[in-house]
Amino acid sequence: MNQNNLEYLQKSLDYLGFGTKLNDVLESAIYRQLEKFSLGINQRYIPGEFRSDPGKGVDQLHFDLNFSKARDSDVYFLNSYDATLTRYNDTPPVSQRFDLERDNRMTALQSYKLLCGLSLQKDIYVKNTSGTTTADREKVAVWFRLDLSVSGNNGNHPLNKFFPGYGFDLEKTIDRYPFNGLDELEKKDAVTRALRYGNLVELSLELNGKQQAVYVAANPRLKTLDIYTKDMQQLWDNQIFSTGQNQEQKAGRAFEGVLPPPQVARQFPWKQQGDENGPKIGR
């Protein structure tokens, strides 16, 4: 068994938000020299609207982490993971396979937010075409959002990416709305940062001449904000402004916050997979 490879995979699991609960079963599966296997784990998350009162509801997320062995060595790779979200409100479960290389190493918490219908921003490295530096790749801040209204033959939903050239300016978008308490730069920066992380943020909004508590999420696709009442009823721009136009129906839900500890899904949570198509290599 390649000890360095095992330690790298264990660190990767921890970095991705799966902790150390799977370390022993991962070592056991590699020791058995399985060509392909999956490890299952369950984690619980507090919806954003319940952060102040977690007893109101908890979301359940099941993960199957997919590993494969290299054809010509004893090195194993974590290629992807399958995530299935069961929400507190009994809506139908939502599933997605996240390929670590293709989908820019989404963490467990990031996958939860995306499956809830929210958007998040993260830095990724792309081919340098700007000519401003000699580096082959450059870091770019990109917004991500799952299109949960569409699914392919494999059941996956398109993971949309919105690059800076798309034109979504979060700060200017926030300034369009009559939020209360964002005059202080420090407060506004904290709200902006939370929205970029994909959080549902609680703010105070002037509505019909009165201050009303609302939840806010970023929507880069429509270059706007998704705004909800305290009972998660969506507010549209024509309700907020005296003159406004109806917007296209938008999807969005809530979240954030992990309830420790995660539970190993089965006593021996690996599922040996067939190798008809050969192992998929990549991290």
Short mmCIF file of C-alpha atoms in Angstrom, two decimals:
data_model
loop_
_atom_site.label_atom_id
_atom_site.label_comp_id
_atom_site.label_asym_id
_atom_site.label_seq_id
_atom_site.Cartn_x
_atom_site.Cartn_y
_atom_site.Cartn_z
CA MET A 1 0.00 0.00 0.00
CA ASN A 2 1.25 3.45 -0.96
CA GLN A 3 1.29 5.28 2.37
CA ASN A 4 1.97 8.70 0.85
CA ASN A 5 -0.99 8.28 -1.47
CA LEU A 6 -3.24 7.24 1.42
CA GLU A 7 -2.23 10.27 3.49
CA TYR A 8 -2.82 12.58 0.52
CA LEU A 9 -6.33 11.18 0.03
CA GLN A 10 -7.11 11.50 3.73
CA LYS A 11 -6.01 15.13 3.70
CA SER A 12 -8.11 15.70 0.59
CA LEU A 13 -11.20 14.35 2.35
CA ASP A 14 -10.62 16.68 5.27
CA TYR A 15 -10.05 19.67 2.97
CA LEU A 16 -13.27 18.92 1.08
CA GLY A 17 -15.26 18.97 4.31
CA PHE A 18 -15.70 15.25 4.97
CA GLY A 19 -13.51 15.25 8.07
CA THR A 20 -11.60 12.17 9.23
CA LYS A 21 -14.48 9.73 9.82
CA LEU A 22 -13.69 7.81 6.63
CA ASN A 23 -9.94 7.45 7.18
CA ASP A 24 -10.06 3.88 8.49
CA VAL A 25 -12.48 2.52 5.89
CA LEU A 26 -10.50 4.26 3.14
CA GLU A 27 -7.34 2.56 4.33
CA SER A 28 -9.14 -0.79 4.48
CA ALA A 29 -10.50 -0.45 0.93
CA ILE A 30 -7.07 0.47 -0.46
CA TYR A 31 -5.46 -2.40 1.45
CA ARG A 32 -7.89 -4.77 -0.28
CA GLN A 33 -6.64 -3.38 -3.63
CA LEU A 34 -10.11 -2.77 -5.01
CA GLU A 35 -9.97 -1.36 -8.53
CA LYS A 36 -12.94 0.94 -7.87
CA PHE A 37 -14.94 1.65 -4.74
CA SER A 38 -17.22 4.24 -3.15
CA LEU A 39 -17.35 5.41 0.46
CA GLY A 40 -20.61 6.71 1.89
CA ILE A 41 -21.10 9.37 4.53
CA ASN A 42 -24.06 11.39 5.84
CA GLN A 43 -23.85 15.00 7.01
CA ARG A 44 -26.43 17.40 8.43
CA TYR A 45 -26.75 21.10 7.67
CA ILE A 46 -28.78 23.87 9.27
CA PRO A 47 -30.82 25.87 6.71
CA GLY A 48 -29.93 29.55 6.69
CA GLU A 49 -33.37 30.66 7.85
CA PHE A 50 -33.05 28.42 10.94
CA ARG A 51 -29.55 29.41 12.07
CA SER A 52 -30.97 31.24 15.07
CA ASP A 53 -33.20 28.26 15.95
CA PRO A 54 -31.73 24.96 14.63
CA GLY A 55 -34.55 22.99 16.22
CA LYS A 56 -36.92 24.11 13.47
CA GLY A 57 -35.37 21.85 10.85
CA VAL A 58 -32.24 20.17 9.55
CA ASP A 59 -31.22 19.19 6.01
CA GLN A 60 -29.69 15.76 5.37
CA LEU A 61 -27.02 15.26 2.72
CA HIS A 62 -25.71 11.83 1.70
CA PHE A 63 -22.41 11.55 -0.15
CA ASP A 64 -20.87 8.65 -2.07
CA LEU A 65 -17.19 9.36 -2.73
CA ASN A 66 -15.85 7.58 -5.82
CA PHE A 67 -12.28 6.26 -5.91
CA SER A 68 -10.34 4.37 -8.58
CA LYS A 69 -6.92 2.78 -8.88
CA ALA A 70 -4.40 3.76 -11.55
CA ARG A 71 -3.92 1.17 -14.29
CA ASP A 72 -0.17 0.84 -13.92
CA SER A 73 0.55 1.67 -10.26
CA ASP A 74 -0.78 1.38 -6.71
CA VAL A 75 -1.93 5.01 -6.68
CA TYR A 76 -5.60 5.77 -5.99
CA PHE A 77 -7.57 8.84 -7.04
CA LEU A 78 -10.67 10.52 -5.67
CA ASN A 79 -12.43 11.29 -8.93
CA SER A 80 -15.88 12.52 -7.93
CA TYR A 81 -18.63 12.33 -5.37
CA ASP A 82 -22.39 11.90 -5.61
CA ALA A 83 -24.47 14.12 -3.34
CA THR A 84 -28.16 13.65 -2.51
CA LEU A 85 -29.92 16.37 -0.53
CA THR A 86 -33.07 15.69 1.50
CA ARG A 87 -34.48 18.95 2.80
CA TYR A 88 -36.29 19.54 6.07
CA ASN A 89 -39.55 20.46 4.31
CA ASP A 90 -40.07 17.10 2.54
CA THR A 91 -39.46 18.44 -0.97
CA PRO A 92 -38.21 15.72 -3.38
CA PRO A 93 -34.53 14.82 -2.91
CA VAL A 94 -32.05 16.48 -5.28
CA SER A 95 -28.92 14.68 -6.52
CA GLN A 96 -25.78 15.69 -8.37
CA ARG A 97 -22.42 14.14 -9.25
CA PHE A 98 -19.56 16.57 -8.69
CA ASP A 99 -16.43 15.77 -10.70
CA LEU A 100 -13.53 17.19 -8.70
CA GLU A 101 -11.45 18.25 -11.69
CA ARG A 102 -14.24 19.46 -13.97
CA ASP A 103 -16.21 21.17 -11.21
CA ASN A 104 -13.25 22.93 -9.56
CA ARG A 105 -13.07 20.83 -6.38
CA MET A 106 -16.37 21.83 -4.84
CA THR A 107 -16.38 21.17 -1.11
CA ALA A 108 -19.16 19.37 0.74
CA LEU A 109 -20.58 22.65 2.06
CA GLN A 110 -20.41 24.27 -1.38
CA SER A 111 -22.25 21.33 -2.93
CA TYR A 112 -24.94 21.70 -0.25
CA LYS A 113 -25.45 25.35 -1.09
CA LEU A 114 -25.62 24.64 -4.83
CA LEU A 115 -28.14 21.83 -4.30
CA CYS A 116 -30.26 24.24 -2.27
CA GLY A 117 -30.45 26.43 -5.37
CA LEU A 118 -28.08 29.15 -4.23
CA SER A 119 -25.13 30.69 -6.04
CA LEU A 120 -21.56 31.05 -4.82
CA GLN A 121 -18.34 32.58 -6.04
CA LYS A 122 -14.92 30.95 -5.88
CA ASP A 123 -11.52 31.54 -7.42
CA ILE A 124 -10.49 29.17 -10.19
CA TYR A 125 -7.46 29.01 -12.45
CA VAL A 126 -7.98 29.38 -16.19
CA LYS A 127 -5.70 29.65 -19.20
CA ASN A 128 -4.08 33.07 -19.32
CA THR A 129 -5.25 34.90 -22.43
CA SER A 130 -4.87 38.45 -21.12
CA GLY A 131 -1.20 38.79 -21.98
CA THR A 132 -0.63 40.88 -18.85
CA THR A 133 1.62 38.26 -17.25
CA THR A 134 3.88 35.44 -18.39
CA ALA A 135 2.05 32.85 -16.28
CA ASP A 136 0.25 30.06 -18.15
CA ARG A 137 -2.77 30.27 -15.86
CA GLU A 138 -4.46 33.11 -14.02
CA LYS A 139 -6.85 33.23 -11.06
CA VAL A 140 -10.38 34.40 -11.81
CA ALA A 141 -13.37 34.86 -9.48
CA VAL A 142 -16.27 32.91 -11.00
CA TRP A 143 -19.89 32.52 -9.89
CA PHE A 144 -21.43 29.03 -9.88
CA ARG A 145 -25.10 28.04 -9.90
CA LEU A 146 -26.84 24.73 -10.56
CA ASP A 147 -29.78 24.85 -12.97
CA LEU A 148 -32.08 22.58 -10.98
CA SER A 149 -34.86 22.96 -13.55
CA VAL A 150 -32.88 20.90 -16.09
CA SER A 151 -31.30 17.44 -15.88
CA GLY A 152 -29.39 15.39 -18.43
CA ASN A 153 -29.60 11.71 -19.28
CA ASN A 154 -27.27 10.95 -16.37
CA GLY A 155 -29.51 12.86 -13.96
CA ASN A 156 -27.01 15.68 -13.48
CA HIS A 157 -28.01 19.32 -13.54
CA PRO A 158 -25.97 21.86 -15.55
CA LEU A 159 -23.44 23.68 -13.38
CA ASN A 160 -23.46 27.17 -14.84
CA LYS A 161 -20.39 29.41 -14.55
CA PHE A 162 -20.56 33.20 -14.75
CA PHE A 163 -17.20 34.82 -15.44
CA PRO A 164 -16.44 38.52 -14.78
CA GLY A 165 -17.21 39.33 -18.41
CA TYR A 166 -20.83 38.28 -17.84
CA GLY A 167 -21.28 41.56 -16.03
CA PHE A 168 -22.74 40.70 -12.62
CA ASP A 169 -21.60 43.38 -10.17
CA LEU A 170 -22.68 42.30 -6.69
CA GLU A 171 -21.84 45.58 -4.94
CA LYS A 172 -23.79 47.71 -7.42
CA THR A 173 -26.68 45.25 -7.28
CA ILE A 174 -26.87 45.56 -3.48
CA ASP A 175 -26.88 49.36 -3.80
CA ARG A 176 -30.05 49.22 -5.92
CA TYR A 177 -32.15 47.98 -3.00
CA PRO A 178 -33.37 49.96 0.06
CA PHE A 179 -31.57 47.86 2.65
CA ASN A 180 -31.16 49.33 6.11
CA GLY A 181 -27.89 49.28 8.04
CA LEU A 182 -25.43 49.01 5.16
CA ASP A 183 -24.11 52.57 5.46
CA GLU A 184 -21.05 51.34 7.33
CA LEU A 185 -18.42 49.99 4.96
CA GLU A 186 -17.48 47.18 7.33
CA LYS A 187 -21.08 45.94 7.52
CA LYS A 188 -21.55 46.11 3.75
CA ASP A 189 -18.27 44.27 3.16
CA ALA A 190 -19.37 41.50 5.54
CA VAL A 191 -22.70 41.12 3.71
CA THR A 192 -20.99 41.10 0.32
CA ARG A 193 -18.51 38.48 1.48
CA ALA A 194 -21.30 36.28 2.88
CA LEU A 195 -23.23 36.45 -0.39
CA ARG A 196 -20.10 35.52 -2.35
CA TYR A 197 -19.71 32.46 -0.11
CA GLY A 198 -23.22 31.40 -1.12
CA ASN A 199 -24.87 32.22 2.19
CA LEU A 200 -28.43 33.29 2.80
CA VAL A 201 -28.08 36.66 4.55
CA GLU A 202 -30.62 38.26 6.88
CA LEU A 203 -31.10 42.00 6.31
CA SER A 204 -33.65 44.73 6.94
CA LEU A 205 -35.45 46.11 3.87
CA GLU A 206 -37.75 49.10 3.52
CA LEU A 207 -41.06 47.81 2.15
CA ASN A 208 -44.18 49.97 1.86
CA GLY A 209 -42.59 52.54 4.12
CA LYS A 210 -41.79 50.04 6.87
CA GLN A 211 -38.69 48.06 7.79
CA GLN A 212 -39.09 44.33 7.19
CA ALA A 213 -36.67 41.50 7.95
CA VAL A 214 -35.78 39.58 4.79
CA TYR A 215 -33.38 36.90 3.57
CA VAL A 216 -31.14 37.72 0.62
CA ALA A 217 -29.14 35.55 -1.82
CA ALA A 218 -27.10 36.39 -4.92
CA ASN A 219 -28.48 35.51 -8.34
CA PRO A 220 -25.72 36.04 -10.93
CA ARG A 221 -27.74 34.49 -13.77
CA LEU A 222 -30.32 37.28 -13.62
CA LYS A 223 -27.78 39.83 -12.32
CA THR A 224 -29.95 40.50 -9.31
CA LEU A 225 -30.70 39.39 -5.75
CA ASP A 226 -33.20 36.79 -4.63
CA ILE A 227 -35.11 38.30 -1.69
CA TYR A 228 -37.44 36.37 0.63
CA THR A 229 -39.69 37.15 3.55
CA LYS A 230 -39.03 35.52 6.92
CA ASP A 231 -41.29 32.61 5.92
CA MET A 232 -39.34 32.20 2.66
CA GLN A 233 -41.90 33.74 0.31
CA GLN A 234 -40.10 35.42 -2.57
CA LEU A 235 -40.38 39.19 -2.98
CA TRP A 236 -40.24 40.58 -6.51
CA ASP A 237 -38.87 43.94 -7.60
CA ASN A 238 -42.34 45.28 -8.38
CA GLN A 239 -43.27 44.62 -4.73
CA ILE A 240 -40.17 46.38 -3.43
CA PHE A 241 -40.15 49.43 -5.72
CA SER A 242 -43.04 51.74 -6.52
CA THR A 243 -42.27 51.24 -10.21
CA GLY A 244 -40.79 47.97 -11.33
CA GLN A 245 -41.08 45.21 -13.82
CA ASN A 246 -41.84 41.58 -13.17
CA GLN A 247 -38.80 39.38 -13.41
CA GLU A 248 -38.55 35.87 -14.69
CA GLN A 249 -39.39 33.31 -11.99
CA LYS A 250 -36.26 32.52 -9.99
CA ALA A 251 -35.36 29.48 -7.91
CA GLY A 252 -33.58 29.59 -4.58
CA ARG A 253 -33.45 27.99 -1.18
CA ALA A 254 -31.59 28.24 2.08
CA PHE A 255 -28.77 27.03 4.27
CA GLU A 256 -25.35 27.00 5.98
CA GLY A 257 -23.75 25.60 9.10
CA VAL A 258 -22.71 21.98 9.67
CA LEU A 259 -23.99 19.97 12.61
CA PRO A 260 -21.13 17.78 13.92
CA PRO A 261 -20.35 14.99 13.84
CA PRO A 262 -20.88 13.46 10.38
CA GLN A 263 -21.97 9.83 10.46
CA VAL A 264 -20.46 7.01 8.41
CA ALA A 265 -23.35 5.76 6.33
CA ARG A 266 -22.63 2.05 6.68
CA GLN A 267 -20.34 -0.11 8.75
CA PHE A 268 -18.31 -0.84 5.63
CA PRO A 269 -19.41 2.00 3.36
CA TRP A 270 -17.63 1.05 0.17
CA LYS A 271 -19.35 -0.25 -2.89
CA GLN A 272 -17.05 -2.04 -5.27
CA GLN A 273 -17.72 -0.85 -8.78
CA GLY A 274 -17.39 -2.60 -12.09
CA ASP A 275 -14.50 -1.66 -14.36
CA GLU A 276 -16.09 -2.16 -17.76
CA ASN A 277 -14.96 1.29 -18.86
CA GLY A 278 -11.68 1.29 -16.96
CA PRO A 279 -10.80 3.61 -14.10
CA LYS A 280 -11.17 7.33 -14.50
CA ILE A 281 -7.96 9.04 -13.50
CA GLY A 282 -7.87 12.52 -12.06
CA ARG A 283 -8.20 14.58 -8.95
#
